[in-house]
Tab-separated table of C-alpha atoms and ligand atoms in Angstrom:
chain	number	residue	atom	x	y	z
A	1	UNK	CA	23.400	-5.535	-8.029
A	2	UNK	CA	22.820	-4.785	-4.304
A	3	UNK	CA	18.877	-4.715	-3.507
A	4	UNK	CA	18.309	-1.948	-1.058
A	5	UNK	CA	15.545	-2.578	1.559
A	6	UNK	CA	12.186	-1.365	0.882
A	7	UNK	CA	11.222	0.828	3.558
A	8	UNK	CA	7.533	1.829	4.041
A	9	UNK	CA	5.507	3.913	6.485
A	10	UNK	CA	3.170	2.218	9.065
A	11	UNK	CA	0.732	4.448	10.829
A	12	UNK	CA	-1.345	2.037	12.191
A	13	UNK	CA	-2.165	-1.524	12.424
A	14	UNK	CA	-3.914	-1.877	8.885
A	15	UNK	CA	-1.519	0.168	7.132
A	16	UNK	CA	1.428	-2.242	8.523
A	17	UNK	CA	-0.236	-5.266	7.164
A	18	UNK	CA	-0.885	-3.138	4.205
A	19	UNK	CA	2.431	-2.479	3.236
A	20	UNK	CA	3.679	-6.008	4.546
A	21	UNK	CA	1.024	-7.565	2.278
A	22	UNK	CA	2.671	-5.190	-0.539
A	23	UNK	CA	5.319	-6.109	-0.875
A	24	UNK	CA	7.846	-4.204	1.789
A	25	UNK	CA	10.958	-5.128	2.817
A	26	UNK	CA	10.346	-3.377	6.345
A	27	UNK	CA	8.281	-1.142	7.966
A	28	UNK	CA	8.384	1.928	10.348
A	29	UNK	CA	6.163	2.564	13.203
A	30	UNK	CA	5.905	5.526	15.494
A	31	UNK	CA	5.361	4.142	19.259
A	32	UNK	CA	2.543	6.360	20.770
A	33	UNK	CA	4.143	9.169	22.723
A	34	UNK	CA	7.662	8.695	21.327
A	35	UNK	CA	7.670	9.536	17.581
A	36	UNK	CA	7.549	12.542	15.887
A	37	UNK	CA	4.394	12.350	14.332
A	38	UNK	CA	0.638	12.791	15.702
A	39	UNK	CA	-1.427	10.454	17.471
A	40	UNK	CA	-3.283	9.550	14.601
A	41	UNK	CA	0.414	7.972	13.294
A	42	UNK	CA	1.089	6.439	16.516
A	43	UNK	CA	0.698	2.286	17.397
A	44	UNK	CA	-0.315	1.224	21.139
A	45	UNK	CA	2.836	-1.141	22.063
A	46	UNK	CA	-0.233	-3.839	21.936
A	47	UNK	CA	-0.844	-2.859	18.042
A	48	UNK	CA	3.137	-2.622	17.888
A	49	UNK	CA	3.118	-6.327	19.000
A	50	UNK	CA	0.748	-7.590	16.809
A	51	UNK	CA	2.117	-5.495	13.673
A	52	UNK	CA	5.861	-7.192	14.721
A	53	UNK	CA	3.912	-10.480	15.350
A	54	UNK	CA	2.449	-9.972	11.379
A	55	UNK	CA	5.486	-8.598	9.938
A	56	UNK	CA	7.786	-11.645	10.960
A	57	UNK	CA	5.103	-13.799	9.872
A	58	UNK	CA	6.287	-12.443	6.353
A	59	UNK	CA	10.207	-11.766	6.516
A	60	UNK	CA	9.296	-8.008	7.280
A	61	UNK	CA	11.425	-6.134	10.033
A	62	UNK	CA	9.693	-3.776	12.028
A	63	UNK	CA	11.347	-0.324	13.084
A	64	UNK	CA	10.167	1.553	15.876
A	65	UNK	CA	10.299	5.207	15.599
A	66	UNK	CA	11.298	7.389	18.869
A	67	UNK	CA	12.579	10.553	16.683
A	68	UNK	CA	11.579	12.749	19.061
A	69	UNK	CA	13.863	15.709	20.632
A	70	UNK	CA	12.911	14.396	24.084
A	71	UNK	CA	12.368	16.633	27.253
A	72	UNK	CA	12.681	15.403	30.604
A	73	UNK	CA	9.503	14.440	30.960
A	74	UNK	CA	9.268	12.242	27.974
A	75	UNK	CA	11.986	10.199	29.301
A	76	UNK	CA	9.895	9.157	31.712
A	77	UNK	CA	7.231	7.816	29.516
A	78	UNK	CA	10.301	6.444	26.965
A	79	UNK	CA	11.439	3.995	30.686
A	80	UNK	CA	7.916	2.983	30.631
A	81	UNK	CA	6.958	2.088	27.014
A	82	UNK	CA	10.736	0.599	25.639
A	83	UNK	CA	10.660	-2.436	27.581
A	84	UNK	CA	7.183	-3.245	26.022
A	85	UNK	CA	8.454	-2.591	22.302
A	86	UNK	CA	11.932	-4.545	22.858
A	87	UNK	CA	9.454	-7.568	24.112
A	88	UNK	CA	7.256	-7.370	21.093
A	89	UNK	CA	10.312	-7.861	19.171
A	90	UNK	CA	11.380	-4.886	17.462
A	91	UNK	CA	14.531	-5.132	14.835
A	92	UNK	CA	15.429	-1.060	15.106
A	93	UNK	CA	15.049	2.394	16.462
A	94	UNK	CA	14.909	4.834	14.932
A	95	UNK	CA	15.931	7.492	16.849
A	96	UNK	CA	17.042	11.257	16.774
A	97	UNK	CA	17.788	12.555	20.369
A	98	UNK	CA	20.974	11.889	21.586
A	99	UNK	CA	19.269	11.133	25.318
A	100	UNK	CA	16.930	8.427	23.939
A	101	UNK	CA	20.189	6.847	21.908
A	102	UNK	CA	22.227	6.884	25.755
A	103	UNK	CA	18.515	5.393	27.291
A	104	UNK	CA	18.430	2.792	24.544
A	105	UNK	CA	21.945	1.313	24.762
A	106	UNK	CA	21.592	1.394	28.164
A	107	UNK	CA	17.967	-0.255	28.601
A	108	UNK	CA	18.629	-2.351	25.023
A	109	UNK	CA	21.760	-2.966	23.803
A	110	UNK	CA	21.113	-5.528	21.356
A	111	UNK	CA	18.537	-3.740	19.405
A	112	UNK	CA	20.289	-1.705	16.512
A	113	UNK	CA	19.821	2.055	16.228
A	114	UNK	CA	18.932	3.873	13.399
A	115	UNK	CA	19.547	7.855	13.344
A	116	UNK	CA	16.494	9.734	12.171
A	117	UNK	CA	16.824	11.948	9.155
A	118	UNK	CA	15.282	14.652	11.917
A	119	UNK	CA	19.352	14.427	13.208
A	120	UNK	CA	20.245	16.240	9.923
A	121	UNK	CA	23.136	14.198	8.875
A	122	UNK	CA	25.062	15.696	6.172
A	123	UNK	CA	28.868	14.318	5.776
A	124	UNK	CA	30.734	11.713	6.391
A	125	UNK	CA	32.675	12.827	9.492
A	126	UNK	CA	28.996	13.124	10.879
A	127	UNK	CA	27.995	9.625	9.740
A	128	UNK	CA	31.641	8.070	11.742
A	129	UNK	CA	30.641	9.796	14.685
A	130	UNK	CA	27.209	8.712	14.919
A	131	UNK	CA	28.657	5.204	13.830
A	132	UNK	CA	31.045	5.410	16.946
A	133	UNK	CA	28.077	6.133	19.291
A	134	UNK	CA	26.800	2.571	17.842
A	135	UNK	CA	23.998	3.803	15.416
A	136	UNK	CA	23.817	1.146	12.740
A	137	UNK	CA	22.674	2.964	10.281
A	138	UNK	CA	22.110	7.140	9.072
A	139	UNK	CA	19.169	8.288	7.338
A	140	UNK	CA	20.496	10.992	5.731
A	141	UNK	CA	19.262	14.226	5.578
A	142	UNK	CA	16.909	15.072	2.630
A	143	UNK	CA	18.950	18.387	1.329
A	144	UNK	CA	21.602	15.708	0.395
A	145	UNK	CA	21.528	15.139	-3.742
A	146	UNK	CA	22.855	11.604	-4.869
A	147	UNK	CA	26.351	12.350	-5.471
A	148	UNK	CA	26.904	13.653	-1.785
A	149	UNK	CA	25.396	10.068	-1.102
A	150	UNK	CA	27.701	8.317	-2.990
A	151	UNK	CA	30.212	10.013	-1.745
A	152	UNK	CA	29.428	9.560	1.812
A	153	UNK	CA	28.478	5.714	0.863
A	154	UNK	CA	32.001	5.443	-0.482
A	155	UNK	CA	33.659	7.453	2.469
A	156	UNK	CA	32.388	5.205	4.989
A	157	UNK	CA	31.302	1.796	3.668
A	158	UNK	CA	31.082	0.143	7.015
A	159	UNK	CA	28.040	2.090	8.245
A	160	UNK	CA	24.658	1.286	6.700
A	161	UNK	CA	22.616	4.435	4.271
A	162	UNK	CA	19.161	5.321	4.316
A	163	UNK	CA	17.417	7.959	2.046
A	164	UNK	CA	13.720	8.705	1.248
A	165	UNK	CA	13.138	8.181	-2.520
A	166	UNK	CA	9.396	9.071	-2.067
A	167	UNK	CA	6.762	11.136	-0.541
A	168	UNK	CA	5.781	14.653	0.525
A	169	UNK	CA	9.146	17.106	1.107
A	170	UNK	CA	8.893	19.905	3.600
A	171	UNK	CA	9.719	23.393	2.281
A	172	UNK	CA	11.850	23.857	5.892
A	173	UNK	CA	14.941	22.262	6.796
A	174	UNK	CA	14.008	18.800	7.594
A	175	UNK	CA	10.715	19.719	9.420
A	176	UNK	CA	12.745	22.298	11.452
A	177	UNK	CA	9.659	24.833	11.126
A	178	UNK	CA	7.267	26.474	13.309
A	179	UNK	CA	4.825	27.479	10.780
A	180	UNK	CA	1.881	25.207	11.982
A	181	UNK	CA	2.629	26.137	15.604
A	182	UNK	CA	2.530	30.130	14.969
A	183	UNK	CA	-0.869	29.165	12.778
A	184	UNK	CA	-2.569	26.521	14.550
A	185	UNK	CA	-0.464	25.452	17.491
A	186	UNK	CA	0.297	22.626	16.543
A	187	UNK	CA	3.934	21.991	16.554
A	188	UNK	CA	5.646	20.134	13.499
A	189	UNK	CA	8.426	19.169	15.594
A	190	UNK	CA	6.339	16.949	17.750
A	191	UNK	CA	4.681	15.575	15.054
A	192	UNK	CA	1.940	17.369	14.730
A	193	UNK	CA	2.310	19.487	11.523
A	194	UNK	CA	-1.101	21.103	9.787
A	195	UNK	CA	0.897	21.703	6.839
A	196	UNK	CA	0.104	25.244	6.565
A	197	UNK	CA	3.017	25.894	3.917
A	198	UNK	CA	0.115	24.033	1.304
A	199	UNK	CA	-2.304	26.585	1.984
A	200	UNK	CA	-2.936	29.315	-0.602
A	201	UNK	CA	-1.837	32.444	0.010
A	202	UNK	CA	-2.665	36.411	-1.521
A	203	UNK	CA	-0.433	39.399	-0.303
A	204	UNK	CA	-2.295	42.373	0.392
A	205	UNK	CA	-0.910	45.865	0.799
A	206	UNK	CA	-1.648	46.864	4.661
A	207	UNK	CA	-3.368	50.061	3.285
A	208	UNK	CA	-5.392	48.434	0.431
A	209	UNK	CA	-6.541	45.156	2.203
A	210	UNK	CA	-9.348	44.984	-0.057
A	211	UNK	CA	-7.337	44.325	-3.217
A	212	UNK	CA	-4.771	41.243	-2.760
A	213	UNK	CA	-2.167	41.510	-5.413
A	214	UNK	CA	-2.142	38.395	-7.040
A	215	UNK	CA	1.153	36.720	-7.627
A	216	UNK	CA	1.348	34.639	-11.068
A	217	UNK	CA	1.481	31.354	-10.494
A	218	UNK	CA	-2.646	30.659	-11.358
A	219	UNK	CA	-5.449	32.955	-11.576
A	220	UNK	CA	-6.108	32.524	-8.067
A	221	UNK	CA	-3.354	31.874	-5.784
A	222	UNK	CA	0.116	31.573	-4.966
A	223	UNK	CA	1.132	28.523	-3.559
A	224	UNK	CA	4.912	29.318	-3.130
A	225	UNK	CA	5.860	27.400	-0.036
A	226	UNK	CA	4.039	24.131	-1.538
A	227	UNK	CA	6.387	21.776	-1.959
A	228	UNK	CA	6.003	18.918	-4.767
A	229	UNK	CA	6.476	15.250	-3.697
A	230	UNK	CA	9.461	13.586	-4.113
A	231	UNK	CA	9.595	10.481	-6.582
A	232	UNK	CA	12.763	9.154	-7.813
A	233	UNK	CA	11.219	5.937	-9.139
A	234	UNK	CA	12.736	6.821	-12.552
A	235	UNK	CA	15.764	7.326	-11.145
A	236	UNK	CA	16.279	3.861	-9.098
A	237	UNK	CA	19.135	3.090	-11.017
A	238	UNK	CA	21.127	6.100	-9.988
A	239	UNK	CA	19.767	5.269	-6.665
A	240	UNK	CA	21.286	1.668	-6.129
A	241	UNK	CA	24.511	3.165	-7.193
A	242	UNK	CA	24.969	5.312	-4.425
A	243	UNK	CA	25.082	2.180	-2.347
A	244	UNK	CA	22.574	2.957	0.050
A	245	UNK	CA	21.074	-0.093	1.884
A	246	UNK	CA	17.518	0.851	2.039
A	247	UNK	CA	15.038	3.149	0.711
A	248	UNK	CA	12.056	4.874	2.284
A	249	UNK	CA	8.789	6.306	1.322
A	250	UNK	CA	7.493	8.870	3.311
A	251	UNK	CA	3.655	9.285	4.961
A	252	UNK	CA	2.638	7.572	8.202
A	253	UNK	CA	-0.509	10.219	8.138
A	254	UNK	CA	-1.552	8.734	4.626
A	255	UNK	CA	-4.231	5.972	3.749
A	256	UNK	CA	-3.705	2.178	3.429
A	257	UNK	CA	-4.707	2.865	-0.056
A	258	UNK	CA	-1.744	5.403	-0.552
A	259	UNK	CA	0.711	2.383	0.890
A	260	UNK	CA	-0.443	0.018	-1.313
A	261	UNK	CA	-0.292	1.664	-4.405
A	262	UNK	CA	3.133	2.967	-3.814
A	263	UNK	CA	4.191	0.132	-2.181
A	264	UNK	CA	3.102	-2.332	-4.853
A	265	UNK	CA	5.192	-0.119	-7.609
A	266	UNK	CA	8.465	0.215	-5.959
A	267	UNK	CA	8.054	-3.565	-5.110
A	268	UNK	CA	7.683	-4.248	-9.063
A	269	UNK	CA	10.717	-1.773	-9.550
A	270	UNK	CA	13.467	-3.184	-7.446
A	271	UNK	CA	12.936	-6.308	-8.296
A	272	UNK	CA	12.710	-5.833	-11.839
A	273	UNK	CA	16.377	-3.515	-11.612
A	274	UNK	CA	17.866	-6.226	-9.777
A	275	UNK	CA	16.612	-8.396	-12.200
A	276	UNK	CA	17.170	-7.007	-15.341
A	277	UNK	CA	20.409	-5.193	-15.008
A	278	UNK	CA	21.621	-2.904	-17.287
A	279	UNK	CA	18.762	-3.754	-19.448
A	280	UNK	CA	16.014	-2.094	-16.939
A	281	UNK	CA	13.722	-0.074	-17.929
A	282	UNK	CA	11.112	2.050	-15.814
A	283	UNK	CA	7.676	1.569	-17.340
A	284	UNK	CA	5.920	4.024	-17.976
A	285	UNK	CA	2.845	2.132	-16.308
A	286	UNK	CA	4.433	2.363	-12.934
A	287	UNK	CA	4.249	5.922	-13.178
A	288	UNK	CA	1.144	6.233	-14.142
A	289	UNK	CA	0.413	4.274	-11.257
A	290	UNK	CA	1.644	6.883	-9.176
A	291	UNK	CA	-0.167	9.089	-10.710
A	292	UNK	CA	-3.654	7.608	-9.058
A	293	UNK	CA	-2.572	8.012	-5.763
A	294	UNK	CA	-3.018	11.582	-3.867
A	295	UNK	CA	0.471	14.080	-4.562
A	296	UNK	CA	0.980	17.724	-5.655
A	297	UNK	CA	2.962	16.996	-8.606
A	298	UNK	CA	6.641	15.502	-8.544
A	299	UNK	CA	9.826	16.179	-7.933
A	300	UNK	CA	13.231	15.039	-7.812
A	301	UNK	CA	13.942	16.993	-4.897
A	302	UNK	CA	17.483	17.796	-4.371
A	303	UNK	CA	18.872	14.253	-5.417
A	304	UNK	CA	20.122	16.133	-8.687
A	305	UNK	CA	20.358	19.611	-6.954
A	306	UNK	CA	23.625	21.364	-7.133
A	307	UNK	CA	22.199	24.093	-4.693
A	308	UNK	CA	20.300	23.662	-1.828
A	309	UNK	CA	16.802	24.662	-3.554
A	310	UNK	CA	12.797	22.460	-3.831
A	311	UNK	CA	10.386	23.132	-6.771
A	312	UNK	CA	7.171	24.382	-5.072
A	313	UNK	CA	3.648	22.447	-6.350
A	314	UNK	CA	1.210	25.553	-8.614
A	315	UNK	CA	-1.144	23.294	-7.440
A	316	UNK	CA	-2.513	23.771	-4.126
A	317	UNK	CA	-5.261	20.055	-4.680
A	318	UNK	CA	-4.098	17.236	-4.615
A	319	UNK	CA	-3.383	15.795	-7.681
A	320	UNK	CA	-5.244	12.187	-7.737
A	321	UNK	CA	-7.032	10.383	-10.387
A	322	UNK	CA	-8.937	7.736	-8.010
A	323	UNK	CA	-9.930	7.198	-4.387
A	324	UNK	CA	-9.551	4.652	-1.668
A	325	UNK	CA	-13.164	2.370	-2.402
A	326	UNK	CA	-12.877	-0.578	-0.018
A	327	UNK	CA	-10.611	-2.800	2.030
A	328	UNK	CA	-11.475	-6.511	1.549
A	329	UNK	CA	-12.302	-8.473	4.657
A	330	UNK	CA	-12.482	-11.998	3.561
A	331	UNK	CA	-13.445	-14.091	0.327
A	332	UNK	CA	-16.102	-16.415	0.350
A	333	UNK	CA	-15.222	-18.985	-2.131
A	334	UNK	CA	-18.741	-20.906	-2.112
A	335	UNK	CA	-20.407	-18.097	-3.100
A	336	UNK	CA	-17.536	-16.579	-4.940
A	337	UNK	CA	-17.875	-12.800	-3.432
A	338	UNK	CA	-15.583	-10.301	-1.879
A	339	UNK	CA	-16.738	-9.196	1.478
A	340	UNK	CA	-15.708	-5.632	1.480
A	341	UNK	CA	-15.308	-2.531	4.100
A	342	UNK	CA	-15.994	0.676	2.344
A	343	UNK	CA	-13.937	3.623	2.875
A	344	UNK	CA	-15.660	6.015	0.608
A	345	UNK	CA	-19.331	6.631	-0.817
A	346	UNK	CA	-19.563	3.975	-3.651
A	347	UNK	CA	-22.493	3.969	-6.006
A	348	UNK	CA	-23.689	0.460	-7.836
A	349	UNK	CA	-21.798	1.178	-11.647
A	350	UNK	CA	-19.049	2.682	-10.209
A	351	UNK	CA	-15.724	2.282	-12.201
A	352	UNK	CA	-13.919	0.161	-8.803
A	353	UNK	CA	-10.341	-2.153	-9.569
A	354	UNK	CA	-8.854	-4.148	-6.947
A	355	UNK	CA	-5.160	-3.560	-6.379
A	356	UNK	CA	-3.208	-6.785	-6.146
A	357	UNK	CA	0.463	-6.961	-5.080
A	358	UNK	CA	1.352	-7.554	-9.176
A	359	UNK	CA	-1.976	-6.654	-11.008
A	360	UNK	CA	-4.683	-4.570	-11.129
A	361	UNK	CA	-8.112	-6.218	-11.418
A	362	UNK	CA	-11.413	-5.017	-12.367
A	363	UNK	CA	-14.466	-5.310	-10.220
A	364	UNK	CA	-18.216	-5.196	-11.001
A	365	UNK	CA	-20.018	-2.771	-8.458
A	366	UNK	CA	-22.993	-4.474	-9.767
A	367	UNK	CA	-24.743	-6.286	-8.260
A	368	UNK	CA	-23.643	-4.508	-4.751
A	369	UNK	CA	-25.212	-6.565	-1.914
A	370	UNK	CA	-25.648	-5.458	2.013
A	371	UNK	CA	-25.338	-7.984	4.805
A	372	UNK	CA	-28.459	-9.331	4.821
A	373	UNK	CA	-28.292	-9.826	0.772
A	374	UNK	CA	-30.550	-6.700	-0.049
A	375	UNK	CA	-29.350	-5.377	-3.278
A	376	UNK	CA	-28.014	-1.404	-2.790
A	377	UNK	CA	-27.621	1.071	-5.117
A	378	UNK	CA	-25.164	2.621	-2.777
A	379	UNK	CA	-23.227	2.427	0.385
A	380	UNK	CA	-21.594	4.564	2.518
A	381	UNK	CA	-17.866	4.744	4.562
A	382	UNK	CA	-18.148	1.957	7.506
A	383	UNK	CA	-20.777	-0.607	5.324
A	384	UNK	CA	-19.713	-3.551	4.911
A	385	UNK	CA	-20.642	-4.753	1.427
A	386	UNK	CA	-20.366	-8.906	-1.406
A	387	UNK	CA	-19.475	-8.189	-4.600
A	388	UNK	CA	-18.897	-11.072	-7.054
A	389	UNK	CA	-15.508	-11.820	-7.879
A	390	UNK	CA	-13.777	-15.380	-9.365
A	391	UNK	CA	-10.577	-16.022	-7.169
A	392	UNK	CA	-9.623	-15.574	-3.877
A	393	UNK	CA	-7.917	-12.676	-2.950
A	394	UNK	CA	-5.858	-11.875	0.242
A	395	UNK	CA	-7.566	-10.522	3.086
A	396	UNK	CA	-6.365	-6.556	3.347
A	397	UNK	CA	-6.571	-6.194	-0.065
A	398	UNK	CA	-7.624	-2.048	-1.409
A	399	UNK	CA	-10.159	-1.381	-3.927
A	400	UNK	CA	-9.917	1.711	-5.585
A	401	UNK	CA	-12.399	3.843	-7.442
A	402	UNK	CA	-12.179	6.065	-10.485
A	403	UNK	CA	-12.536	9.588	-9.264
A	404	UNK	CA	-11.379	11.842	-13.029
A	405	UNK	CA	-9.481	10.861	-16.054
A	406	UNK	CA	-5.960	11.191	-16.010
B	1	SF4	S1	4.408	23.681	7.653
B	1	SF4	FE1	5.268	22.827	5.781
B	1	SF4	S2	7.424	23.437	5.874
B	1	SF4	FE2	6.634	23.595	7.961
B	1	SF4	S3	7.027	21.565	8.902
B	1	SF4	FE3	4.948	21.512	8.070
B	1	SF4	S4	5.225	20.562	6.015
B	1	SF4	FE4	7.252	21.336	6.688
């Protein structure tokens, strides 16, 4: 059986090493001022460089993402900054405008191009005429359910398939939507999106505006243009069938802990279906795994869709069972501690695990030691923190911390 690449998001330095150190096959990385998400998801071409310099350390490709619908002006900045990433060694664009594919080939024609999902590909004609403009390889457009895939997979074998098998979906076509902008100015089509469609929502009759009419779906709100998640994890199977070549999870904007714990799991899954065959099973552990990390309920999206539709989330929190706790700086093996940077308030007692790449370890949070080897009863986002532990553990490493029961 054909292993597809593991494709996971990279929104900044730590998350890249974070996902490399999971267990990803590659990575994706928005280039700041040429991808189509925020700052906040953006490398410097210097991170960029050191993010290649760590993936290739490991086997992991880095892709560079410039899926942007350029203007004029950003072609300017796109002259400046390419030459930087093809240096640092990039293996890929990805890419949506046909302007930045013509400036590519023309400033690097021996780094492959992959077409953005943003480009909305939908059929095979589509796919050979992006393939005869020299793009590698098609991330497909999300509407698409699995047996359009295949078919497309089938219909023109020599051209390389992406899909997203996981992450948050976007109730508009594709992130074609100007709902944040009209809200909050802030555009989701440069990358910027405040999500408004997750808000709650009550509809008011203009001349009663003192008594919403409350639609059904709790006894508060109505969250109808809150999209679930998308998780095909216990549909992999299908998924390698369709012949894609890699698979991506969605969420540059989300935390290193998010990329580990998904990464970790889909790791564990591919490997186990190549594996085991016909005799694969998904464990049911694995989704309770994803279960911990931060979603609004899941969906399958439109990969069994006959119709163009998305099941909206009646849940406007996010659905999480525990919390990024720490990121582990170093081990010290003589006196056998974790040297830890919290990422959340953590209380001595508190129910913490360490996420490994194949396990999942308890931790004592007591004793909790400071710097200086004062005993704390707490500490706060930014301390750095020992806690005893009895084997060395790889730097980059996420703790996690009980937040509810399941
Ligand atoms: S507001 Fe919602 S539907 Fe619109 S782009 Fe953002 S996530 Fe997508």
């Amino acid at each position: 059986m054909r292993r597809p690449e593991l494709l996971l998001p990279a929104g900044n330095l730590e998350k890249l090493r974070t996902a490399v150190l999971y267990g990803a096959d590659a990575v994706y990385a928005g280039v700041a001022g040429l991808s189509l998400r925020a700052a906040s998801a953006e490398m410097s071409p210097d991170d960029l460089a050191a993010g290649i310099a760590c993936a290739h350390t490991s086997g992991v490709r880095v892709y560079a993402a410039l899926n942007t619908f350029a203007r004029d002006r950003d072609l300017e900045n796109a002259r400046r900054v390419l030459p930087c990433v093809v240096a640092a060694g990039v293996d890929a664009f990805i890419v949506s405008d046909p302007g930045l594919i013509r400036l590519i080939r023309n400033l690097a024609p021996q780094i492959p191009l992959h077409l953005s999902t943003q480009a909305n590909t939908t059929n095979a004609e589509a796919v050979r005429f992006w393939r005869d403009q020299g793009v590698e390889r098609i991330i497909l457009a999300r509407e698409l359910n699995l047996a359009e895939v295949e078919a497309i997979a089938r219909a023109v074998p020599d051209v390389e398939l992406e899909i997203f098998i996981h992450g948050a979906m976007c109730m508009a076509y594709s992130g074609r939507c100007y709902l944040s902008a009209w809200r909050n100015g802030r555009s989701a089509n440069a990358g910027d999106c405040t999500q408004p469609c997750r808000w709650e929502y009550i509809l008011h009759e203009s001349t009663r505006p003192d008594e919403p009419l409350l639609l059904t779906e709790d006894e508060r709100y109505s969250y109808l243009l809150s999209s679930k998640d998308l998780c095909l994890l216990p549909h992999l199977p299908r998924v390698l069938e369709t012949g894609v070549a890699a698979v991506k999870v969605e969420g540059r904007m989300k935390s290193s802990y998010y990329t580990a714990a998904v990464a970790r799991i889909y790791r564990q899954a591919l490997d186990a279906l190549v594996a085991e065959g016909a005799d694969y099973v998904c464990r049911p552990e694995w989704m309770e795994e994803l279960q911990k990390v931060s979603h609004r309920g899941y969906t399958t999206g439109f990969a069994f869709a006959q119709e163009k539709i998305n099941e909206t989330s009646p849940r406007i929190k996010s659905l999480q069972t525990h919390e990024p706790a720490g990121v582990v700086l170093e081990y010290h093996s003589d006196s056998r501690q974790l040297r830890i940077d919290v990422r959340n308030l953590l209380r001595a007692g508190d129910d913490v695990e360490l996420l490994l790449p194949r396990d999942v370890v308890p931790v004592d949070t007591r004793p909790m030691t400071g710097e200086q080897g004062e005993v704390l009863e707490r500490a706060h986002a930014g301390n750095r923190i020992f806690l005893a532990f009895d084997r060395p553990v790889p730097r980059g490493a996420l703790l996690r911390k009980k937040i509810l029961s399941p």
